[in-house]
């Protein structure tokens, strides 16, 4: 992974007009995807993520804003109307795309499907065949070259879709809910394949999904979309280290309700070395407080071991300032959960609307 | 009676073959153009779409008998004669092109838009979309359309025959009906029924084979094997 941005959008806006109604699907999206990373865009349906990914190869024309892929500003290449200009088509042929419903031609064999982008690129017959077979081998379907899509399972169809997307030697692969039509086990194997391709070929992958597990298992970076806006983005490690990050909370939820009024509920996130120290018993001994553990989990996120715990301290927040300070000193990330008094927020940095209450301290 | 029936059958086949040939040749581009100029399609052009649509609708609403008469000068100009099988081909084509163009348009509309989108994403242009996606994917529906077209033309050619086009329609009318040769009339009608049935059966078979590509062995072997008892091996062999 390098710092070189391979996909950048700035001020990307898409407004759909139907009659006199206007729907803003994208509202000033600035996206930065670095070369060689797997970048996940997550959000609920209607959040605009599908529009966003379709704007990245201009299948959807943005109303305003720019899209730059691999140093080329696609928005300046766009032709008028629905027809794509020749330079835009040339650029598209080097951006791979896979789809939720695979979009394979039922009239062609698996091999001929993979050859289609090569036909568009006017590659000669022998080279087409060689390349298609090589790609099918790469996705583990060498023996299905002569089969028709109808003879394949969903996972196999998506592998063909991926092989086809790689035919133009793309630097970037766009994945539009590629695993959403697949069962959990097949989803895992497809994600594994994408991860392998990312590592083996240095392929940058942008994927959109509504499944947090997808982000958790393969993404280096992620963005959360709401109402056409990107409300959080960054590497998964950064997000987890951001107090109050909604994505972090979603990626790694801990539950648990406080047992009574006037309790302080604190979420603690452990990274690396901090995960192994006996901080909770130290806290209990040093300040002579009773601590209840409401919920806890350990997991691997973005390839790193992370732990999260929700604990409850007796008394209101004001009475617990010192123990919380102690936890921070231990290098832990501490978020005071929503259930405490309003007063907490006023002293700290402003929180975006809708984000959980938290303390601003890093 | 037999040589007469034979001659007139050849006339009918001549009319159906040539009018079918030209109707397909002209109807496919017209249908493609209608499809591509729709709102939101790649070559969106509302004016062209509306004008073509209007011409097609006018062509389709003409009663065939009247069309023949109206077209007499045009037919004479184009092929030198206005009667006989050759003269009948011109009005047959004029009637069949709009009919088939609509069938083509409907067939293309059924192609999954996701496939068109995938071709766009690969950098494909209009040519790729039409010749590598739309037409191949719509092939079963297009073949079904050709079947319908040919049957329609058999029917139309009988009408054309009755007003001087020759063929089986003429035979049934002038000999069978006007000269009270009932057996000849029955023979002619039976032959037309057999002809229509044959076209429909062959067309359906072809459509089935194309549509089932991949869901079972797609080669000709299936047709031969179907006479044998159930053969579960067919599917795995094709894989």
mmCIF file of N, CA and C in Angstrom, chain B residues 6-91:
data_model
loop_
_atom_site.group_PDB
_atom_site.id
_atom_site.type_symbol
_atom_site.label_atom_id
_atom_site.label_comp_id
_atom_site.label_asym_id
_atom_site.label_seq_id
_atom_site.Cartn_x
_atom_site.Cartn_y
_atom_site.Cartn_z
ATOM 1 N N UNK B 6 -48.667 -28.502 -56.782
ATOM 2 C CA UNK B 6 -47.217 -28.413 -56.627
ATOM 3 C C UNK B 6 -46.701 -27.037 -57.051
ATOM 4 N N UNK B 7 -47.134 -26.579 -58.231
ATOM 5 C CA UNK B 7 -46.716 -25.264 -58.739
ATOM 6 C C UNK B 7 -47.089 -24.147 -57.788
ATOM 7 N N UNK B 8 -48.335 -24.213 -57.328
ATOM 8 C CA UNK B 8 -48.813 -23.132 -56.467
ATOM 9 C C UNK B 8 -48.124 -23.153 -55.097
ATOM 10 N N UNK B 9 -47.774 -24.340 -54.648
ATOM 11 C CA UNK B 9 -47.016 -24.433 -53.391
ATOM 12 C C UNK B 9 -45.677 -23.731 -53.558
ATOM 13 N N UNK B 10 -45.037 -23.972 -54.698
ATOM 14 C CA UNK B 10 -43.752 -23.309 -54.944
ATOM 15 C C UNK B 10 -43.923 -21.789 -54.968
ATOM 16 N N UNK B 11 -45.036 -21.340 -55.569
ATOM 17 C CA UNK B 11 -45.316 -19.893 -55.584
ATOM 18 C C UNK B 11 -45.393 -19.344 -54.164
ATOM 19 N N UNK B 12 -46.171 -20.044 -53.336
ATOM 20 C CA UNK B 12 -46.336 -19.593 -51.948
ATOM 21 C C UNK B 12 -44.980 -19.556 -51.232
ATOM 22 N N UNK B 13 -44.204 -20.642 -51.412
ATOM 23 C CA UNK B 13 -42.894 -20.682 -50.749
ATOM 24 C C UNK B 13 -42.010 -19.545 -51.242
ATOM 25 N N UNK B 14 -42.106 -19.261 -52.526
ATOM 26 C CA UNK B 14 -41.340 -18.148 -53.111
ATOM 27 C C UNK B 14 -41.700 -16.834 -52.428
ATOM 28 N N UNK B 15 -43.004 -16.591 -52.314
ATOM 29 C CA UNK B 15 -43.464 -15.330 -51.715
ATOM 30 C C UNK B 15 -43.049 -15.238 -50.252
ATOM 31 N N UNK B 16 -43.266 -16.335 -49.520
ATOM 32 C CA UNK B 16 -42.975 -16.310 -48.086
ATOM 33 C C UNK B 16 -41.465 -16.169 -47.866
ATOM 34 N N UNK B 17 -40.686 -16.895 -48.644
ATOM 35 C CA UNK B 17 -39.234 -16.843 -48.476
ATOM 36 C C UNK B 17 -38.686 -15.440 -48.717
ATOM 37 N N UNK B 18 -39.031 -14.870 -49.876
ATOM 38 C CA UNK B 18 -38.444 -13.567 -50.196
ATOM 39 C C UNK B 18 -38.989 -12.439 -49.333
ATOM 40 N N UNK B 19 -40.289 -12.468 -49.071
ATOM 41 C CA UNK B 19 -40.806 -11.387 -48.222
ATOM 42 C C UNK B 19 -40.264 -11.547 -46.801
ATOM 43 N N UNK B 20 -40.138 -12.783 -46.339
ATOM 44 C CA UNK B 20 -39.560 -13.027 -45.018
ATOM 45 C C UNK B 20 -38.122 -12.552 -44.958
ATOM 46 N N UNK B 21 -37.376 -12.862 -46.010
ATOM 47 C CA UNK B 21 -35.963 -12.478 -46.081
ATOM 48 C C UNK B 21 -35.811 -10.961 -45.960
ATOM 49 N N UNK B 22 -36.593 -10.218 -46.773
ATOM 50 C CA UNK B 22 -36.465 -8.761 -46.732
ATOM 51 C C UNK B 22 -37.030 -8.171 -45.438
ATOM 52 N N UNK B 23 -38.078 -8.799 -44.926
ATOM 53 C CA UNK B 23 -38.663 -8.276 -43.682
ATOM 54 C C UNK B 23 -37.658 -8.392 -42.535
ATOM 55 N N UNK B 24 -36.924 -9.510 -42.490
ATOM 56 C CA UNK B 24 -35.915 -9.693 -41.442
ATOM 57 C C UNK B 24 -34.760 -8.716 -41.670
ATOM 58 N N UNK B 25 -34.349 -8.627 -42.938
ATOM 59 C CA UNK B 25 -33.219 -7.758 -43.283
ATOM 60 C C UNK B 25 -33.492 -6.305 -42.900
ATOM 61 N N UNK B 26 -34.714 -5.839 -43.126
ATOM 62 C CA UNK B 26 -35.044 -4.445 -42.826
ATOM 63 C C UNK B 26 -35.630 -4.274 -41.429
ATOM 64 N N UNK B 27 -36.314 -5.288 -40.944
ATOM 65 C CA UNK B 27 -37.000 -5.189 -39.650
ATOM 66 C C UNK B 27 -36.031 -5.157 -38.478
ATOM 67 N N UNK B 28 -34.931 -5.905 -38.578
ATOM 68 C CA UNK B 28 -33.978 -5.920 -37.470
ATOM 69 C C UNK B 28 -33.355 -4.539 -37.247
ATOM 70 N N UNK B 29 -32.795 -3.911 -38.297
ATOM 71 C CA UNK B 29 -32.246 -2.567 -38.057
ATOM 72 C C UNK B 29 -33.300 -1.588 -37.544
ATOM 73 N N UNK B 30 -34.508 -1.685 -38.086
ATOM 74 C CA UNK B 30 -35.558 -0.762 -37.652
ATOM 75 C C UNK B 30 -35.910 -0.998 -36.181
ATOM 76 N N UNK B 31 -36.021 -2.258 -35.807
ATOM 77 C CA UNK B 31 -36.321 -2.592 -34.411
ATOM 78 C C UNK B 31 -35.199 -2.145 -33.483
ATOM 79 N N UNK B 32 -33.960 -2.347 -33.908
ATOM 80 C CA UNK B 32 -32.803 -1.931 -33.098
ATOM 81 C C UNK B 32 -32.823 -0.414 -32.914
ATOM 82 N N UNK B 33 -33.110 0.284 -34.008
ATOM 83 C CA UNK B 33 -33.136 1.745 -33.954
ATOM 84 C C UNK B 33 -34.249 2.239 -33.020
ATOM 85 N N UNK B 34 -35.411 1.594 -33.113
ATOM 86 C CA UNK B 34 -36.512 1.948 -32.217
ATOM 87 C C UNK B 34 -36.087 1.767 -30.770
ATOM 88 N N UNK B 35 -35.396 0.638 -30.508
ATOM 89 C CA UNK B 35 -34.972 0.345 -29.137
ATOM 90 C C UNK B 35 -33.924 1.346 -28.645
ATOM 91 N N UNK B 36 -32.974 1.649 -29.500
ATOM 92 C CA UNK B 36 -31.857 2.490 -29.064
ATOM 93 C C UNK B 36 -32.204 3.963 -28.920
ATOM 94 N N UNK B 37 -33.285 4.387 -29.573
ATOM 95 C CA UNK B 37 -33.611 5.813 -29.509
ATOM 96 C C UNK B 37 -34.608 6.135 -28.396
ATOM 97 N N UNK B 38 -35.042 5.101 -27.662
ATOM 98 C CA UNK B 38 -35.935 5.331 -26.528
ATOM 99 C C UNK B 38 -35.325 6.269 -25.514
ATOM 100 N N UNK B 39 -36.173 6.875 -24.710
ATOM 101 C CA UNK B 39 -35.695 7.727 -23.611
ATOM 102 C C UNK B 39 -34.799 6.907 -22.684
ATOM 103 N N UNK B 40 -33.620 7.464 -22.416
ATOM 104 C CA UNK B 40 -32.710 6.785 -21.500
ATOM 105 C C UNK B 40 -31.821 5.745 -22.161
ATOM 106 N N UNK B 41 -32.073 5.419 -23.445
ATOM 107 C CA UNK B 41 -31.226 4.451 -24.128
ATOM 108 C C UNK B 41 -29.986 5.147 -24.694
ATOM 109 N N UNK B 42 -29.041 4.338 -25.236
ATOM 110 C CA UNK B 42 -27.759 4.922 -25.631
ATOM 111 C C UNK B 42 -27.868 5.989 -26.705
ATOM 112 N N UNK B 43 -28.745 5.793 -27.662
ATOM 113 C CA UNK B 43 -28.853 6.781 -28.738
ATOM 114 C C UNK B 43 -30.119 7.618 -28.580
ATOM 115 N N UNK B 44 -30.492 7.859 -27.341
ATOM 116 C CA UNK B 44 -31.740 8.573 -27.062
ATOM 117 C C UNK B 44 -31.990 9.711 -28.048
ATOM 118 N N UNK B 45 -33.091 9.621 -28.757
ATOM 119 C CA UNK B 45 -33.481 10.665 -29.697
ATOM 120 C C UNK B 45 -34.994 10.591 -29.848
ATOM 121 N N UNK B 46 -35.646 11.405 -29.074
ATOM 122 C CA UNK B 46 -37.101 11.298 -28.969
ATOM 123 C C UNK B 46 -37.771 11.551 -30.318
ATOM 124 N N UNK B 47 -37.249 12.518 -31.078
ATOM 125 C CA UNK B 47 -37.865 12.858 -32.364
ATOM 126 C C UNK B 47 -37.805 11.659 -33.308
ATOM 127 N N UNK B 48 -36.610 11.107 -33.497
ATOM 128 C CA UNK B 48 -36.450 9.947 -34.373
ATOM 129 C C UNK B 48 -37.344 8.808 -33.905
ATOM 130 N N UNK B 49 -37.361 8.594 -32.583
ATOM 131 C CA UNK B 49 -38.152 7.505 -32.027
ATOM 132 C C UNK B 49 -39.639 7.674 -32.328
ATOM 133 N N UNK B 50 -40.121 8.894 -32.141
ATOM 134 C CA UNK B 50 -41.550 9.146 -32.376
ATOM 135 C C UNK B 50 -41.906 9.022 -33.856
ATOM 136 N N UNK B 51 -41.038 9.551 -34.730
ATOM 137 C CA UNK B 51 -41.305 9.490 -36.170
ATOM 138 C C UNK B 51 -41.319 8.034 -36.646
ATOM 139 N N UNK B 52 -40.290 7.287 -36.268
ATOM 140 C CA UNK B 52 -40.237 5.877 -36.666
ATOM 141 C C UNK B 52 -41.436 5.118 -36.109
ATOM 142 N N UNK B 53 -41.744 5.406 -34.855
ATOM 143 C CA UNK B 53 -42.880 4.734 -34.221
ATOM 144 C C UNK B 53 -44.177 5.011 -34.969
ATOM 145 N N UNK B 54 -44.359 6.262 -35.395
ATOM 146 C CA UNK B 54 -45.576 6.628 -36.120
ATOM 147 C C UNK B 54 -45.642 5.892 -37.462
ATOM 148 N N UNK B 55 -44.506 5.849 -38.191
ATOM 149 C CA UNK B 55 -44.479 5.156 -39.488
ATOM 150 C C UNK B 55 -44.831 3.686 -39.298
ATOM 151 N N UNK B 56 -44.230 3.092 -38.290
ATOM 152 C CA UNK B 56 -44.490 1.678 -38.019
ATOM 153 C C UNK B 56 -45.967 1.456 -37.700
ATOM 154 N N UNK B 57 -46.535 2.329 -36.899
ATOM 155 C CA UNK B 57 -47.942 2.163 -36.533
ATOM 156 C C UNK B 57 -48.866 2.312 -37.733
ATOM 157 N N UNK B 58 -48.539 3.281 -38.600
ATOM 158 C CA UNK B 58 -49.348 3.455 -39.805
ATOM 159 C C UNK B 58 -49.272 2.194 -40.661
ATOM 160 N N UNK B 59 -48.029 1.710 -40.866
ATOM 161 C CA UNK B 59 -47.833 0.499 -41.669
ATOM 162 C C UNK B 59 -48.618 -0.683 -41.117
ATOM 163 N N UNK B 60 -48.676 -0.761 -39.788
ATOM 164 C CA UNK B 60 -49.336 -1.904 -39.187
ATOM 165 C C UNK B 60 -50.847 -1.798 -39.179
ATOM 166 N N UNK B 61 -51.360 -0.570 -39.286
ATOM 167 C CA UNK B 61 -52.815 -0.448 -39.183
ATOM 168 C C UNK B 61 -53.527 -0.596 -40.533
ATOM 169 N N UNK B 62 -52.765 -0.535 -41.630
ATOM 170 C CA UNK B 62 -53.373 -0.729 -42.958
ATOM 171 C C UNK B 62 -53.918 -2.144 -43.109
ATOM 172 N N UNK B 63 -55.196 -2.276 -43.521
ATOM 173 C CA UNK B 63 -55.673 -3.620 -43.886
ATOM 174 C C UNK B 63 -54.867 -4.110 -45.092
ATOM 175 N N UNK B 64 -54.442 -5.369 -45.051
ATOM 176 C CA UNK B 64 -53.492 -5.843 -46.051
ATOM 177 C C UNK B 64 -54.022 -5.729 -47.479
ATOM 178 N N UNK B 65 -55.303 -6.016 -47.619
ATOM 179 C CA UNK B 65 -55.914 -5.981 -48.955
ATOM 180 C C UNK B 65 -55.794 -4.580 -49.565
ATOM 181 N N UNK B 66 -56.058 -3.582 -48.725
ATOM 182 C CA UNK B 66 -55.988 -2.196 -49.190
ATOM 183 C C UNK B 66 -54.538 -1.815 -49.508
ATOM 184 N N UNK B 67 -53.638 -2.307 -48.671
ATOM 185 C CA UNK B 67 -52.216 -2.034 -48.875
ATOM 186 C C UNK B 67 -51.769 -2.511 -50.264
ATOM 187 N N UNK B 68 -52.215 -3.698 -50.638
ATOM 188 C CA UNK B 68 -51.845 -4.233 -51.953
ATOM 189 C C UNK B 68 -52.266 -3.270 -53.058
ATOM 190 N N UNK B 69 -53.505 -2.839 -52.972
ATOM 191 C CA UNK B 69 -54.050 -1.962 -54.010
ATOM 192 C C UNK B 69 -53.308 -0.628 -54.044
ATOM 193 N N UNK B 70 -53.140 -0.044 -52.856
ATOM 194 C CA UNK B 70 -52.466 1.248 -52.763
ATOM 195 C C UNK B 70 -51.056 1.175 -53.341
ATOM 196 N N UNK B 71 -50.417 0.050 -53.141
ATOM 197 C CA UNK B 71 -49.008 -0.071 -53.524
ATOM 198 C C UNK B 71 -48.783 -0.448 -54.984
ATOM 199 N N UNK B 72 -49.856 -0.676 -55.734
ATOM 200 C CA UNK B 72 -49.687 -1.156 -57.111
ATOM 201 C C UNK B 72 -48.682 -0.331 -57.934
ATOM 202 N N UNK B 73 -48.818 1.009 -57.959
ATOM 203 C CA UNK B 73 -47.852 1.785 -58.768
ATOM 204 C C UNK B 73 -46.416 1.604 -58.270
ATOM 205 N N UNK B 74 -46.265 1.613 -56.947
ATOM 206 C CA UNK B 74 -44.945 1.449 -56.351
ATOM 207 C C UNK B 74 -44.361 0.073 -56.691
ATOM 208 N N UNK B 75 -45.206 -0.940 -56.619
ATOM 209 C CA UNK B 75 -44.769 -2.298 -56.925
ATOM 210 C C UNK B 75 -44.304 -2.399 -58.374
ATOM 211 N N UNK B 76 -45.112 -1.797 -59.273
ATOM 212 C CA UNK B 76 -44.769 -1.851 -60.697
ATOM 213 C C UNK B 76 -43.438 -1.143 -60.946
ATOM 214 N N UNK B 77 -43.258 -0.013 -60.242
ATOM 215 C CA UNK B 77 -42.015 0.736 -60.374
ATOM 216 C C UNK B 77 -40.818 -0.090 -59.891
ATOM 217 N N UNK B 78 -41.028 -0.802 -58.799
ATOM 218 C CA UNK B 78 -39.912 -1.504 -58.159
ATOM 219 C C UNK B 78 -39.541 -2.801 -58.865
ATOM 220 N N UNK B 79 -40.539 -3.634 -59.204
ATOM 221 C CA UNK B 79 -40.211 -4.951 -59.770
ATOM 222 C C UNK B 79 -40.762 -5.150 -61.175
ATOM 223 N N UNK B 80 -41.402 -4.118 -61.725
ATOM 224 C CA UNK B 80 -41.850 -4.205 -63.109
ATOM 225 C C UNK B 80 -43.223 -4.807 -63.277
ATOM 226 N N UNK B 81 -43.679 -5.607 -62.338
ATOM 227 C CA UNK B 81 -45.025 -6.183 -62.429
ATOM 228 C C UNK B 81 -45.779 -5.885 -61.149
ATOM 229 N N UNK B 82 -47.093 -5.978 -61.188
ATOM 230 C CA UNK B 82 -47.854 -5.762 -59.965
ATOM 231 C C UNK B 82 -48.665 -6.998 -59.605
ATOM 232 N N UNK B 83 -48.617 -8.025 -60.449
ATOM 233 C CA UNK B 83 -49.337 -9.257 -60.085
ATOM 234 C C UNK B 83 -48.368 -10.434 -60.084
ATOM 235 N N UNK B 84 -48.867 -11.572 -59.706
ATOM 236 C CA UNK B 84 -48.027 -12.769 -59.636
ATOM 237 C C UNK B 84 -47.215 -12.778 -58.358
ATOM 238 N N UNK B 85 -46.541 -13.860 -58.099
ATOM 239 C CA UNK B 85 -45.768 -13.989 -56.856
ATOM 240 C C UNK B 85 -44.761 -12.851 -56.682
ATOM 241 N N UNK B 86 -44.080 -12.452 -57.760
ATOM 242 C CA UNK B 86 -43.083 -11.385 -57.640
ATOM 243 C C UNK B 86 -43.750 -10.076 -57.233
ATOM 244 N N UNK B 87 -44.887 -9.784 -57.861
ATOM 245 C CA UNK B 87 -45.606 -8.571 -57.533
ATOM 246 C C UNK B 87 -46.119 -8.580 -56.104
ATOM 247 N N UNK B 88 -46.414 -9.762 -55.584
ATOM 248 C CA UNK B 88 -46.955 -9.859 -54.224
ATOM 249 C C UNK B 88 -45.897 -9.632 -53.163
ATOM 250 N N UNK B 89 -44.641 -9.897 -53.537
ATOM 251 C CA UNK B 89 -43.578 -9.785 -52.526
ATOM 252 C C UNK B 89 -43.486 -8.354 -51.980
ATOM 253 N N UNK B 90 -43.656 -7.359 -52.850
ATOM 254 C CA UNK B 90 -43.475 -5.965 -52.395
ATOM 255 C C UNK B 90 -44.473 -5.591 -51.294
ATOM 256 N N UNK B 91 -45.782 -5.719 -51.510
ATOM 257 C CA UNK B 91 -46.693 -5.399 -50.389
ATOM 258 C C UNK B 91 -46.477 -6.301 -49.175
#
